Every structure is written in structure tokens, then in C-alpha cells.
Coordinates of C-alpha atoms in Angstrom, one line a residue:
M11 CA 0.0 0.0 0.0
R12 CA 1.3 3.4 -1.0
L13 CA 1.2 6.0 1.7
T14 CA 0.0 8.5 -0.8
Q15 CA -3.1 6.3 -1.3
Y16 CA -3.5 5.3 2.3
F17 CA -5.2 7.6 4.8
V18 CA -2.9 7.8 7.8
P19 CA -3.3 11.3 9.2
T20 CA -0.4 11.4 11.7
L21 CA 0.0 14.2 14.3
K22 CA 3.3 15.7 15.5
D23 CA 1.9 16.7 18.9
D24 CA 0.0 14.9 21.6
P25 CA -3.8 15.5 21.8
V26 CA -4.5 17.7 24.8
D27 CA -7.1 15.4 26.3
A28 CA -5.2 12.1 25.8
V29 CA -3.5 11.2 29.1
V30 CA -2.7 7.5 28.5
A31 CA -0.2 6.1 26.0
S32 CA -2.6 4.0 23.9
H33 CA -5.1 6.9 23.5
R34 CA -2.4 9.4 22.7
L35 CA -0.6 7.1 20.2
M36 CA -3.8 5.7 18.5
I37 CA -4.7 9.3 17.7
R38 CA -1.2 10.5 16.7
S39 CA -0.5 7.5 14.5
G40 CA -3.8 8.0 12.6
M41 CA -5.7 4.9 13.9
I42 CA -8.7 6.6 15.4
R43 CA -10.4 10.0 15.7
P44 CA -12.9 11.1 18.4
L45 CA -16.4 11.9 17.3
T46 CA -18.0 12.6 20.6
S47 CA -17.4 11.6 24.2
G48 CA -16.6 7.9 24.4
V49 CA -17.2 7.4 20.6
Y50 CA -14.5 7.0 18.0
S51 CA -14.2 6.7 14.3
Y52 CA -11.9 3.9 13.2
L53 CA -9.5 5.1 10.4
P54 CA -7.9 2.6 8.0
L55 CA -4.8 1.8 10.1
G56 CA -6.9 1.3 13.2
L57 CA -9.5 -0.8 11.5
K58 CA -6.7 -3.0 10.1
M59 CA -5.4 -3.6 13.6
F60 CA -8.8 -4.3 15.0
R61 CA -9.5 -6.7 12.2
K62 CA -6.3 -8.6 12.9
V63 CA -7.4 -9.2 16.5
E64 CA -10.8 -10.2 15.3
E65 CA -9.3 -12.8 12.9
I66 CA -7.1 -14.3 15.7
I67 CA -10.2 -14.5 17.9
R68 CA -12.2 -16.1 15.0
Q69 CA -9.6 -18.7 14.4
E70 CA -9.4 -19.8 18.0
M71 CA -13.2 -19.8 18.5
N72 CA -13.6 -21.9 15.4
A73 CA -10.9 -24.3 16.6
I74 CA -13.0 -25.2 19.6
G75 CA -16.1 -25.7 17.6
G76 CA -17.6 -22.3 17.8
N77 CA -20.3 -21.2 15.3
E78 CA -20.2 -17.5 14.3
F79 CA -23.4 -15.4 14.4
Y80 CA -24.2 -11.8 13.9
L81 CA -27.1 -10.6 15.9
P82 CA -29.1 -7.3 16.0
V83 CA -27.8 -4.5 18.1
L84 CA -31.4 -3.6 18.8
S85 CA -33.4 -5.9 21.1
P86 CA -36.8 -5.6 22.8
N87 CA -37.2 -4.3 26.4
E88 CA -39.4 -7.3 27.2
L89 CA -36.5 -9.7 26.7
W90 CA -34.3 -7.9 29.2
A91 CA -37.2 -7.5 31.6
Q92 CA -37.6 -11.3 31.7
T93 CA -34.1 -11.7 33.1
G94 CA -34.3 -8.6 35.4
R95 CA -31.4 -6.9 33.6
L96 CA -33.5 -4.1 32.2
E97 CA -33.6 -2.8 35.8
D98 CA -30.1 -4.0 36.8
Y99 CA -28.3 -2.2 34.0
G100 CA -30.2 1.0 34.8
D101 CA -28.8 4.1 33.1
L102 CA -25.8 2.1 31.8
M103 CA -28.1 0.8 29.0
F104 CA -29.0 3.0 26.0
R105 CA -32.8 3.0 25.5
I106 CA -34.7 4.0 22.4
K107 CA -37.1 6.8 23.3
N108 CA -39.8 6.2 20.7
R109 CA -39.6 2.4 20.7
E110 CA -39.6 -0.3 23.4
L111 CA -36.0 -1.2 22.4
V112 CA -32.5 -1.0 23.8
L113 CA -29.0 -1.0 22.3
A114 CA -27.6 -4.3 23.6
P115 CA -24.6 -4.0 26.0
T116 CA -24.2 -7.8 25.7
H117 CA -26.3 -10.7 24.2
E118 CA -27.0 -13.4 26.7
E119 CA -30.8 -12.8 26.3
V120 CA -30.8 -12.8 22.5
F121 CA -28.6 -15.9 22.2
T122 CA -30.8 -17.7 24.7
S123 CA -33.9 -16.8 22.8
I124 CA -32.4 -18.5 19.8
A125 CA -31.4 -21.6 21.8
K126 CA -34.9 -22.0 23.4
P127 CA -36.8 -23.2 20.3
N128 CA -33.8 -24.9 18.6
L129 CA -31.8 -26.7 21.3
I130 CA -34.7 -28.9 22.5
S131 CA -32.9 -32.3 23.0
Y132 CA -29.8 -33.5 24.7
K133 CA -28.7 -34.6 21.2
D134 CA -28.6 -30.9 20.2
L135 CA -26.0 -30.2 23.0
P136 CA -23.3 -29.0 23.6
K137 CA -23.0 -25.9 21.5
I138 CA -20.6 -22.9 21.4
W139 CA -22.0 -19.8 19.6
Y140 CA -20.2 -16.5 19.3
Q141 CA -20.2 -13.2 17.5
I142 CA -17.9 -10.2 17.0
Q143 CA -20.1 -7.2 17.1
S144 CA -20.6 -3.6 18.4
K145 CA -21.8 -3.1 21.9
F146 CA -23.2 0.0 23.6
R147 CA -22.9 1.1 27.2
N148 CA -23.8 4.5 28.5
E149 CA -20.6 5.0 30.5
E150 CA -21.0 8.0 32.8
R151 CA -17.3 9.0 32.4
P152 CA -15.7 7.6 29.3
R153 CA -11.9 7.8 29.6
A154 CA -8.6 6.6 28.1
G155 CA -9.7 6.4 24.5
V156 CA -11.0 3.0 23.5
L157 CA -10.2 1.5 26.9
R158 CA -13.5 2.9 28.3
G159 CA -15.9 3.9 25.5
R160 CA -19.6 4.0 24.9
Q161 CA -19.4 2.1 21.7
F162 CA -17.0 -0.8 21.3
T163 CA -16.5 -4.2 19.6
M164 CA -16.8 -7.3 21.7
K165 CA -16.4 -11.0 21.0
D166 CA -19.2 -12.5 23.0
A167 CA -19.5 -16.3 23.1
Y168 CA -21.9 -18.6 24.8
S169 CA -21.8 -22.3 25.6
F170 CA -24.9 -24.4 26.0
D171 CA -24.6 -27.8 27.8
S172 CA -26.8 -30.5 29.2
T173 CA -24.7 -31.2 32.3
W174 CA -22.6 -29.3 34.8
E175 CA -19.7 -31.5 33.8
G176 CA -20.3 -30.4 30.2
L177 CA -20.2 -26.7 31.3
D178 CA -16.8 -27.4 33.0
K179 CA -15.5 -28.8 29.7
S180 CA -16.8 -25.8 27.7
Y181 CA -15.4 -23.4 30.2
D182 CA -12.0 -25.1 30.2
A183 CA -11.9 -25.2 26.4
M184 CA -12.7 -21.5 26.3
A185 CA -10.0 -20.7 28.9
I186 CA -7.4 -22.4 26.7
A187 CA -8.6 -20.6 23.6
Y188 CA -8.3 -17.3 25.5
R189 CA -4.7 -18.1 26.5
N190 CA -4.0 -18.8 22.8
I191 CA -5.6 -15.6 21.7
F192 CA -3.8 -13.3 24.1
N193 CA -0.5 -15.1 23.5
R194 CA -0.9 -14.6 19.8
C195 CA -1.7 -10.9 20.4
G196 CA 1.6 -10.5 22.2
L197 CA 0.2 -9.6 25.6
N198 CA 1.8 -10.1 28.9
F199 CA -1.3 -11.1 30.9
V200 CA -2.4 -12.8 34.1
I201 CA -5.6 -14.8 34.8
V202 CA -7.4 -13.9 38.0
S203 CA -10.5 -15.1 39.8
A204 CA -13.2 -12.5 39.6
H205 CA -16.6 -11.1 40.6
S206 CA -19.4 -12.1 38.3
G207 CA -21.3 -8.9 38.7
A208 CA -24.5 -8.4 36.7
M209 CA -23.7 -11.6 34.8
G210 CA -24.3 -13.8 37.8
G211 CA -23.1 -17.4 37.8
S212 CA -21.0 -19.7 39.9
A213 CA -17.5 -18.9 38.8
S214 CA -15.6 -16.4 36.6
E215 CA -12.1 -15.5 35.6
E216 CA -10.6 -12.3 34.1
F217 CA -7.7 -12.0 31.7
M218 CA -5.8 -9.0 32.9
V219 CA -2.9 -7.0 31.4
P220 CA -0.9 -5.3 34.1
S221 CA -0.7 -1.6 33.4
P222 CA -0.6 1.5 35.6
V223 CA -3.5 2.9 33.5
G224 CA -5.8 0.0 34.2
E225 CA -9.1 0.5 36.0
D226 CA -8.9 -2.7 38.0
N227 CA -6.7 -3.7 40.9
I228 CA -5.5 -7.3 40.9
V229 CA -3.8 -9.2 43.6
Y230 CA -1.1 -11.8 43.0
S231 CA 1.3 -13.7 45.3
E232 CA 5.0 -13.5 45.0
D233 CA 5.3 -17.2 44.4
G234 CA 2.8 -17.0 41.5
K235 CA 0.4 -19.5 42.9
Y236 CA -2.5 -17.1 43.7
S237 CA -4.1 -14.3 41.7
S238 CA -7.4 -12.6 41.9
N239 CA -9.3 -9.4 41.2
I240 CA -9.2 -7.3 44.4
E241 CA -13.0 -7.4 44.3
V242 CA -13.0 -11.0 45.5
A243 CA -9.4 -11.4 46.8
V244 CA -8.8 -13.0 50.2
S245 CA -5.7 -13.0 52.4
F246 CA -4.4 -14.0 55.8
K247 CA -4.2 -11.4 58.6
E248 CA -4.3 -11.8 62.3
G249 CA -7.7 -10.9 63.7
V250 CA -8.4 -8.4 66.5
K251 CA -7.6 -10.4 69.7
R252 CA -10.2 -10.6 72.4
L253 CA -9.0 -9.0 75.6
E254 CA -9.5 -10.3 79.2
S255 CA -11.7 -7.5 80.3
D256 CA -15.4 -6.7 80.8
L257 CA -15.5 -2.9 80.7
P258 CA -18.9 -1.2 80.5
L259 CA -20.0 0.8 77.5
E260 CA -19.0 4.5 77.8
E261 CA -20.3 7.3 75.6
F262 CA -17.9 10.2 75.1
H263 CA -17.9 13.5 73.2
T264 CA -16.1 13.7 69.9
P265 CA -16.8 17.2 68.5
N266 CA -16.5 17.5 64.7
I267 CA -14.9 14.0 64.4
K268 CA -16.0 12.6 61.1
S269 CA -13.4 10.1 60.1
I270 CA -11.3 7.2 61.5
E271 CA -8.1 9.2 61.0
E272 CA -9.6 12.1 63.0
L273 CA -10.8 9.8 65.7
A274 CA -7.4 8.2 66.0
G275 CA -5.8 11.6 66.3
F276 CA -8.3 12.7 68.8
L277 CA -7.7 9.6 71.0
G278 CA -3.9 9.8 70.4
I279 CA -3.6 6.2 69.2
E280 CA -1.9 4.6 66.2
D281 CA -3.5 1.2 66.0
K282 CA -6.9 1.7 64.3
S283 CA -7.9 -1.9 64.3
R284 CA -10.3 -1.5 67.3
L285 CA -11.9 1.6 65.8
A286 CA -14.8 -0.2 64.2
K287 CA -15.6 1.6 60.9
S288 CA -19.4 1.4 60.5
R289 CA -21.1 1.8 57.1
V290 CA -24.8 1.5 56.3
F291 CA -26.2 -0.1 53.2
V292 CA -29.7 -0.5 51.7
N293 CA -30.7 -3.7 50.1
P294 CA -34.0 -2.9 48.1
G295 CA -36.8 -5.4 48.6
K296 CA -40.2 -5.7 46.9
E297 CA -42.1 -4.8 50.0
K298 CA -39.5 -3.5 52.4
N299 CA -35.9 -2.4 52.2
E300 CA -33.3 -4.4 54.2
I301 CA -31.0 -2.2 56.2
I302 CA -27.5 -3.5 56.7
M303 CA -24.7 -2.2 58.9
V304 CA -21.1 -3.4 58.1
L305 CA -18.3 -3.2 60.5
V306 CA -14.6 -3.4 59.5
C307 CA -11.4 -2.5 61.3
G308 CA -10.7 1.2 61.2
D309 CA -7.6 0.7 58.9
D310 CA -9.7 -1.4 56.4
E311 CA -12.2 -0.6 53.7
V312 CA -15.5 -2.3 53.0
N313 CA -15.3 -4.4 49.8
E314 CA -18.7 -3.6 48.1
S315 CA -18.2 -6.4 45.5
K316 CA -18.1 -9.0 48.4
L317 CA -21.3 -7.4 49.7
Q318 CA -22.9 -7.9 46.3
N319 CA -21.9 -11.5 46.3
H320 CA -23.6 -12.0 49.6
F321 CA -26.7 -9.7 49.3
G322 CA -27.2 -9.2 45.6
L323 CA -26.3 -6.6 43.0
N324 CA -28.9 -4.1 44.1
I325 CA -27.4 -3.4 47.5
R326 CA -26.1 0.2 47.7
P327 CA -24.6 2.6 50.3
A328 CA -27.2 4.5 52.2
H329 CA -27.5 8.1 51.0
S330 CA -26.4 10.8 53.4
E331 CA -30.0 12.1 53.8
E332 CA -31.1 8.5 54.7
L333 CA -28.5 8.0 57.5
A334 CA -30.0 10.3 60.1
E335 CA -33.4 8.7 59.5
I336 CA -32.0 5.1 59.8
T337 CA -29.5 5.5 62.6
G338 CA -30.2 8.9 64.2
A339 CA -26.8 10.3 63.2
D340 CA -24.8 11.4 60.2
A341 CA -21.8 9.6 58.7
G342 CA -18.9 9.5 61.2
S343 CA -21.1 9.0 64.2
I344 CA -22.9 5.7 63.5
G345 CA -22.3 2.4 65.2
P346 CA -23.8 -1.0 66.1
I347 CA -25.2 -0.4 69.5
D348 CA -29.0 -0.8 69.6
A349 CA -28.9 -1.3 65.8
R350 CA -31.4 -4.2 66.1
S351 CA -34.0 -2.0 67.7
K352 CA -33.7 0.3 64.7
G353 CA -34.3 -2.7 62.3
I354 CA -30.7 -2.8 61.2
K355 CA -28.9 -6.1 60.6
V356 CA -25.2 -6.0 61.7
F357 CA -22.5 -7.8 59.8
A358 CA -18.8 -7.6 60.9
D359 CA -15.7 -8.6 59.0
L360 CA -14.1 -11.9 60.1
L361 CA -11.1 -10.0 61.6
L362 CA -13.5 -8.6 64.2
K363 CA -15.0 -11.9 65.3
D364 CA -15.8 -11.8 69.0
A365 CA -13.7 -8.7 69.5
N366 CA -14.1 -6.4 72.5
E367 CA -13.0 -3.0 73.6
L368 CA -14.0 -1.6 70.3
I369 CA -14.9 2.1 69.6
S370 CA -17.6 3.1 67.2
G371 CA -20.2 5.8 66.7
A372 CA -22.9 6.3 69.2
N373 CA -25.7 7.0 66.6
K374 CA -25.7 10.5 67.9
N375 CA -23.8 13.3 66.2
D376 CA -20.4 14.2 67.8
Y377 CA -20.5 11.2 70.1
H378 CA -18.8 7.8 70.1
I379 CA -19.0 4.7 72.4
K380 CA -16.0 2.8 73.8
N381 CA -15.6 -0.7 75.2
I382 CA -18.0 -2.3 72.7
D383 CA -18.0 -6.1 73.1
L384 CA -19.5 -7.8 70.1
I385 CA -20.5 -10.9 72.0
R386 CA -22.1 -9.0 74.8
D387 CA -23.5 -5.9 73.1
V388 CA -24.2 -7.0 69.5
P389 CA -25.3 -10.6 70.1
D390 CA -27.0 -11.0 66.7
V391 CA -24.0 -9.9 64.7
E392 CA -23.0 -12.1 61.8
Y393 CA -19.4 -12.5 60.5
L394 CA -18.4 -12.5 56.8
D395 CA -15.3 -11.7 54.7
L396 CA -16.0 -8.1 53.9
R397 CA -12.7 -6.3 53.7
V398 CA -10.4 -5.2 50.8
V399 CA -7.1 -7.0 51.0
K400 CA -3.8 -5.0 51.1
E401 CA -0.4 -5.0 49.7
G402 CA 2.1 -6.9 51.9
E403 CA -0.4 -9.2 53.5
H404 CA -0.1 -13.0 53.1
T405 CA -2.0 -15.5 51.1
S406 CA -4.7 -17.5 53.0
D407 CA -2.3 -20.3 53.6
S408 CA 0.5 -17.9 54.8
S409 CA 2.8 -19.3 52.2
S410 CA 3.5 -16.1 50.2
V411 CA 3.3 -12.3 50.3
I412 CA 0.5 -10.5 48.3
R413 CA 1.2 -7.8 45.9
V414 CA -1.4 -5.4 44.3
T415 CA -1.1 -3.8 40.9
R416 CA -3.4 -2.1 38.4
A417 CA -4.5 -3.9 35.2
I418 CA -6.6 -3.7 32.1
E419 CA -9.3 -6.3 31.7
V420 CA -9.2 -7.7 28.1
G421 CA -11.3 -10.8 28.6
H422 CA -13.8 -12.3 31.1
I423 CA -15.3 -15.8 31.2
F424 CA -18.3 -16.9 33.3
K425 CA -20.0 -20.1 34.3
L426 CA -23.5 -18.7 34.1
G427 CA -25.3 -21.9 35.0
T428 CA -29.1 -21.6 34.5
K429 CA -29.7 -17.9 35.4
F430 CA -30.7 -16.9 31.9
S431 CA -32.2 -20.2 30.6
E432 CA -34.5 -20.4 33.7
A433 CA -35.6 -16.8 33.2
L434 CA -36.4 -17.4 29.5
N435 CA -37.6 -21.0 30.0
A436 CA -34.9 -22.5 27.7
T437 CA -35.2 -26.2 28.3
F438 CA -34.2 -29.5 26.7
L439 CA -35.4 -33.2 27.0
D440 CA -32.8 -35.6 28.3
A441 CA -32.4 -39.3 27.3
E442 CA -35.3 -40.3 29.6
G443 CA -37.6 -37.6 28.1
K444 CA -37.4 -35.4 31.2
E445 CA -37.3 -31.7 30.8
N446 CA -34.2 -29.9 32.1
V447 CA -32.9 -26.3 32.0
I448 CA -30.0 -25.6 29.6
I449 CA -26.7 -24.9 31.4
M450 CA -24.8 -21.9 30.0
G451 CA -21.5 -20.1 30.0
S452 CA -20.6 -16.6 28.7
Y453 CA -17.3 -15.4 27.4
G454 CA -16.2 -11.9 26.3
I455 CA -13.2 -10.2 24.8
G456 CA -12.8 -6.5 24.1
V457 CA -11.3 -6.1 20.6
E458 CA -10.2 -2.4 20.9
R459 CA -9.1 -3.0 24.5
T460 CA -6.8 -5.8 23.3
V461 CA -5.2 -3.5 20.8
A462 CA -4.9 -0.6 23.3
A463 CA -3.5 -2.9 26.0
Y464 CA -0.9 -4.1 23.6
I465 CA 0.1 -0.5 22.9
E466 CA 0.3 0.2 26.6
Q467 CA 2.8 -2.5 26.9
N468 CA 4.7 -1.9 23.7
N469 CA 5.7 1.8 23.1
D470 CA 8.5 4.2 23.6
E471 CA 9.1 7.9 23.3
K472 CA 8.9 7.6 19.5
G473 CA 5.7 5.7 19.2
I474 CA 4.2 2.2 19.0
I475 CA 6.3 -0.9 18.6
W476 CA 4.4 -3.6 16.8
S477 CA 5.6 -7.2 16.5
G478 CA 4.5 -10.8 15.7
E479 CA 0.9 -11.1 14.6
M480 CA 0.3 -7.6 16.0
K481 CA 1.8 -5.7 13.1
P482 CA -0.1 -3.7 10.6
F483 CA 2.4 -4.3 7.8
D484 CA 5.6 -6.4 7.5
L485 CA 7.7 -3.6 6.3
M486 CA 7.8 0.2 6.1
L487 CA 9.6 1.1 2.8
I488 CA 10.9 4.7 2.9
S489 CA 12.0 6.6 -0.1
L490 CA 14.0 9.6 1.0
N491 CA 13.7 11.3 -2.4
Q492 CA 10.7 10.3 -4.4
S493 CA 10.9 13.2 -6.8
E494 CA 13.1 11.6 -9.4
G495 CA 16.3 9.8 -10.1
T496 CA 17.9 6.6 -8.8
V497 CA 16.3 6.7 -5.3
K498 CA 12.8 6.7 -6.8
E499 CA 13.7 4.1 -9.3
Q500 CA 15.2 1.8 -6.7
A501 CA 12.4 2.3 -4.2
E502 CA 9.7 1.6 -6.9
K503 CA 11.6 -1.5 -8.0
M504 CA 11.8 -2.8 -4.4
Y505 CA 8.1 -2.1 -3.8
S506 CA 7.1 -4.2 -6.8
E507 CA 9.4 -7.0 -5.9
L508 CA 8.3 -7.1 -2.3
L509 CA 4.6 -7.2 -3.3
A510 CA 5.4 -10.1 -5.7
K511 CA 6.9 -12.0 -2.8
G512 CA 3.9 -11.5 -0.6
V513 CA 5.4 -9.0 1.7
D514 CA 2.8 -6.6 3.2
V515 CA 4.4 -3.2 2.6
L516 CA 3.5 0.3 3.5
F517 CA 5.5 2.4 1.0
D518 CA 6.2 6.0 2.0
D519 CA 6.3 7.4 -1.5
R520 CA 5.4 11.0 -0.5
Q521 CA 7.1 13.8 -2.4
D522 CA 8.2 17.1 -0.9
V523 CA 8.3 15.6 2.6
R524 CA 11.5 16.0 4.6
P525 CA 13.4 12.7 5.6
G526 CA 13.0 13.6 9.2
V527 CA 9.3 13.7 9.0
K528 CA 9.3 10.3 7.2
F529 CA 11.5 8.8 9.9
N530 CA 9.3 10.2 12.7
D531 CA 6.1 8.9 11.1
S532 CA 7.6 5.5 10.6
D533 CA 8.7 5.2 14.2
L534 CA 5.3 6.6 15.4
I535 CA 3.3 4.1 13.3
G536 CA 5.7 1.4 14.6
I537 CA 6.0 -1.2 11.8
P538 CA 8.7 -3.6 13.1
L539 CA 11.0 -3.3 10.1
Q540 CA 12.0 -0.3 8.0
A541 CA 13.8 -0.3 4.6
I542 CA 15.3 3.1 3.9
V543 CA 16.3 4.0 0.3
G544 CA 18.6 7.1 0.4
E545 CA 20.9 8.7 -2.1
K546 CA 24.1 8.4 0.1
N547 CA 23.8 4.7 0.8
L548 CA 22.5 3.9 -2.6
A549 CA 25.6 5.5 -4.1
Q550 CA 27.5 2.7 -2.3
G551 CA 25.1 0.1 -3.6
N552 CA 23.4 -0.3 -0.2
I553 CA 20.0 -0.2 1.4
E554 CA 19.6 0.6 5.1
L555 CA 17.3 -1.7 7.2
K556 CA 16.2 -0.6 10.7
I557 CA 14.6 -2.8 13.4
R558 CA 12.1 -0.6 15.1
K559 CA 12.2 -2.2 18.5
T560 CA 15.9 -2.1 19.1
G561 CA 16.9 0.8 16.7
E562 CA 19.5 -1.5 15.2
R563 CA 20.6 -0.4 11.7
I564 CA 21.9 -2.9 9.0
L565 CA 23.4 -2.0 5.7
V566 CA 22.8 -4.5 3.0
N567 CA 23.6 -4.6 -0.7
K568 CA 20.7 -3.6 -2.7
D569 CA 20.8 -6.8 -4.6
D570 CA 20.5 -8.8 -1.3
A571 CA 18.0 -6.5 0.3
L572 CA 14.9 -8.5 -0.8
N573 CA 16.1 -11.7 0.7
K574 CA 17.3 -10.0 3.9
I575 CA 13.9 -8.2 4.3
I576 CA 12.0 -11.5 3.9
E577 CA 14.3 -13.1 6.5
L578 CA 13.9 -10.4 9.1
A579 CA 10.2 -9.8 8.4
G580 CA 9.5 -13.5 8.9
T581 CA 7.2 -13.7 5.9

């Protein structure tokens, strides 16, 4: 492809609103352009890279027996209402104002609606169906270019099985396919256990690319034997020890104390573990809301994903205006004493099990209570794992130290079970003629995210560094003087010969463009190998080859250049 015929509008300077490398370099290298917040136009170079990832995905999905579909973006509200996700997604879902339709953020419901009338016998199962298609989510704060957009391309796949053992096999096959996909895409990734969220299901794993710009925190052990999304991560930490005392409750004045840090400073103590942090949550019910108070050690944070695992996705923090009505106090002064009489259920983190001499709010503004004994004073308290694990803690078996890092989620696999098939009444007849609910799995990959994650891991101060299957072209052929003479003649000859040998070439045949601009554009676009035809080297009968990743330059005789390029390009 000649650069004079290929639309690659490179930019010299960084876009002012692009703060992460992938966003900045995708725009500067002419891959994408913003249309509106969270929505991007894919230009020829960007589209070519996204299509490369799609083809890798397609090959690996087909290799495990996947059937490719292409389903409508529009789907009826009624279908989503049957599974409860019309309400669960809330404002995250785009809804059509003048029709009872939504723009699908995913396709479990639609695929299940196809399975229902067609997969009616155990003989029809198992099946793996997938598509590569646009999805829409009304992100409140789109950010980081295509890493968090409102329109994006996703490979979503679904398995349909007659047994739980069959689901395990489908899930394992998909996990292997995902490893192959991300290895072929050149990503350094880790697999972590994860929270199923709105998808539901019994188990899920995320494929994460460690990156400081990632939105997720992942936990891993130094010995490499444990990894998890921080949303569900567990660790070992000594609990708060029960003291040999039986001190009475004592209310004391804490004027303008609103946080654990302020309370610790007011009391002059460093150890915050006995300062029981109290938070109130509302779990909406059909007839009556359930009010839940959560206690964690003062130096811990409540893990809301773990709360969702226990109480359902709809649980939410109580609003500030609700707190006074529920507890009698504002945030910073609430606590577990007499919670039961207020209709509040109390749940404490496992580290606080049977602890005493705790301090928490008195449910009266500017007052706290000391010497709280959970056995004596909160007899109906229940204990759950509710905290966020921390860097430097140990794994549950105390065998290794935990580290925490940020990461980009590029893929997610779920064992859905029967959540969607039950809601939509998708059943099959077994060998005995008995009706059973189809057992499902769901598996997603973000196409643009995969490309962006690659760029985050493979760039330098000059631009992108493509390699392997993640390269837009095999070679960047640069003519330093395309106006006339021997340089143009040699460059044109090489271009024709390379095309004839099946080398995918981007030929910078621009006239009246300074060599420095051509070099900078070539490094910015990041094609792994460059062939530079210049007057000085050509006078000596040579062509210069440059390896983008290392900057290594090789002079080869012009008659040997074709074979050397084929060798280095791996074509």
C-alpha cells in the first residue's frame, strides 16, 4: 500500500485530552479519531489492527467448535425485563425513546432466545455460539480512549450444555482458547478469579494486562500460585484479639470528628484496628428495604463487591440524607449499639470476630462509644469476609506475600449456570424424556481494548512498537527522495518485488516531505522493520534496514535486500 493512497493522518503533537499512551498514540498514528465523548471513528490503520485481532479470535473460536453469528444491536425491552437486567443495568443501558427497544450491551438474552426453540434435545447439545459485534454502554465517564468507551467491539461467546460436567469442559476449552488468543496478540497477561457482577453465575475469571492505567486492581502472590481481582481477593491477617476485660459501655464526646483518622488523632492512638468503621447499606426489597450495617477494622475498607456476592447486585450505600433517619446520626457517628432495635442487621468482618474494647459511633452526632463487646453488646452480629485485602499481607495459607497492581481487563469468562435459561424458559429433553434447563457459560473479549492494552505494553518515546501477529504491515519502505532519479527508481523496484513475494508493505512514497518527517512517522506508526532508500547509501550500492524495537541499523547490498527483508520480516 502506498502511503499517498492510504489515509494515515499522523500528528506531530499529543492531543491535549489524551493522558494514557494508547489513547495518545492511537490518535497520533492515525488509527482513530474522536467523534463525541466515548465514541471513536476507526480510520484505515486502526481498523486494520482491530480486524487482525478479530481474525485471531475467530480462528481460536472456530478451533474449539464455535459457530459464528451476527445478531441485531437492537433488542426488545421485554426480553431484558424477563431476566431482570432491564432494571439491573439502569442508566448504563441506552434505550430508544420512541420504541420499546434497547441498544444491547451484551447478548445473553438474545442468544438464549435462539437456543430456546432450537436446542430442545440433549442430542442438540453441547453448542458454542459466538459473534464479533458492536456493543453500547452509557458510560458515565468515558476515559482513556477506547479503553472505556460508549461504543466498542466485543467478541461474546456462549456455551450451551446438558450437564454441569459439560459446562466445565466448555469453560476449560474457552480458557485455553483465551490463552492462545492473548499469547498470539503478544500480551503479557495474568488470569485472576473475579466477581461475576451483573452476569451472575458460579465462577468467573478475568484475563488482565498489568498496566498503571488499568481501572482494576489485581492481587497476586510473589510465588505466582495465587491471583485474583481485588473485588474477591482473600488474604491472611491476624484478627483483632479478644482482651481479658469486661469494661462497661462508655459514651464520650467527639466534637467534629468525622473520620477514623480524625478519631485516632483525637484519641492519640496509632492502632486503628479497634476503631470499628461502620457503614450502612440499603438492600432494596419488593415490600421493604433491608438495612445492613457493616463493621470493619478502622484501617480497612469495605469491599462492596463482596457485599454484592452476599446480598445481591442491588445493594447500595445509604444516602447521606437517609443515614439520620435510619440511625439517628450522620456519617462518622454511626455504630452497632442498639442497631437491632432500629431494624438494622449488623455484619462484621471476620477480623473482628468476637472482638471487644471496640470504639464506634454512638448513633448521635459528635459522640462515640468505647468498650463495645460484640459478644455482649451485639449478640445477633454475623461474620463475613467483607474487607479489601492489602499489599504486603499474606495468602490465605500464609505461604507467600501478596502484591497489588493495576491492570486492564481484556477478557472475562463466566459459568452462568441456569440464570438466563431459567428466566427465559430455555429447556431440553434428556435421554429419559425429562425436561431440564439448559446450562450456560458466557465469554467476552474487548477487541479495541486488546489493541490498546498491547500499545500500553509496547511503546517508547517515539511511538508504537508492533511485533509478531500484531503488526499492521511487515515492512515500512521509505524513499527519501521520491521526486526523481535513482532513489525513486530503486524504491519503486523494491516495492514491486516485495509485493510479488507476498510481503505486506507500506511504502512512504510521499514527495516534498523531509526525511526527518518520514523517519518520525515511521517510528510513530511502529511497523517492526523499515527499509530506507537514500541517495548516500545507494551510491555505495546499499539499502539501510532498521529494526524498530531495538533501533539496530543494518546496511545490505541492494541486490541482497529483498532476501534479507524476507528473512527479518518472517514472511
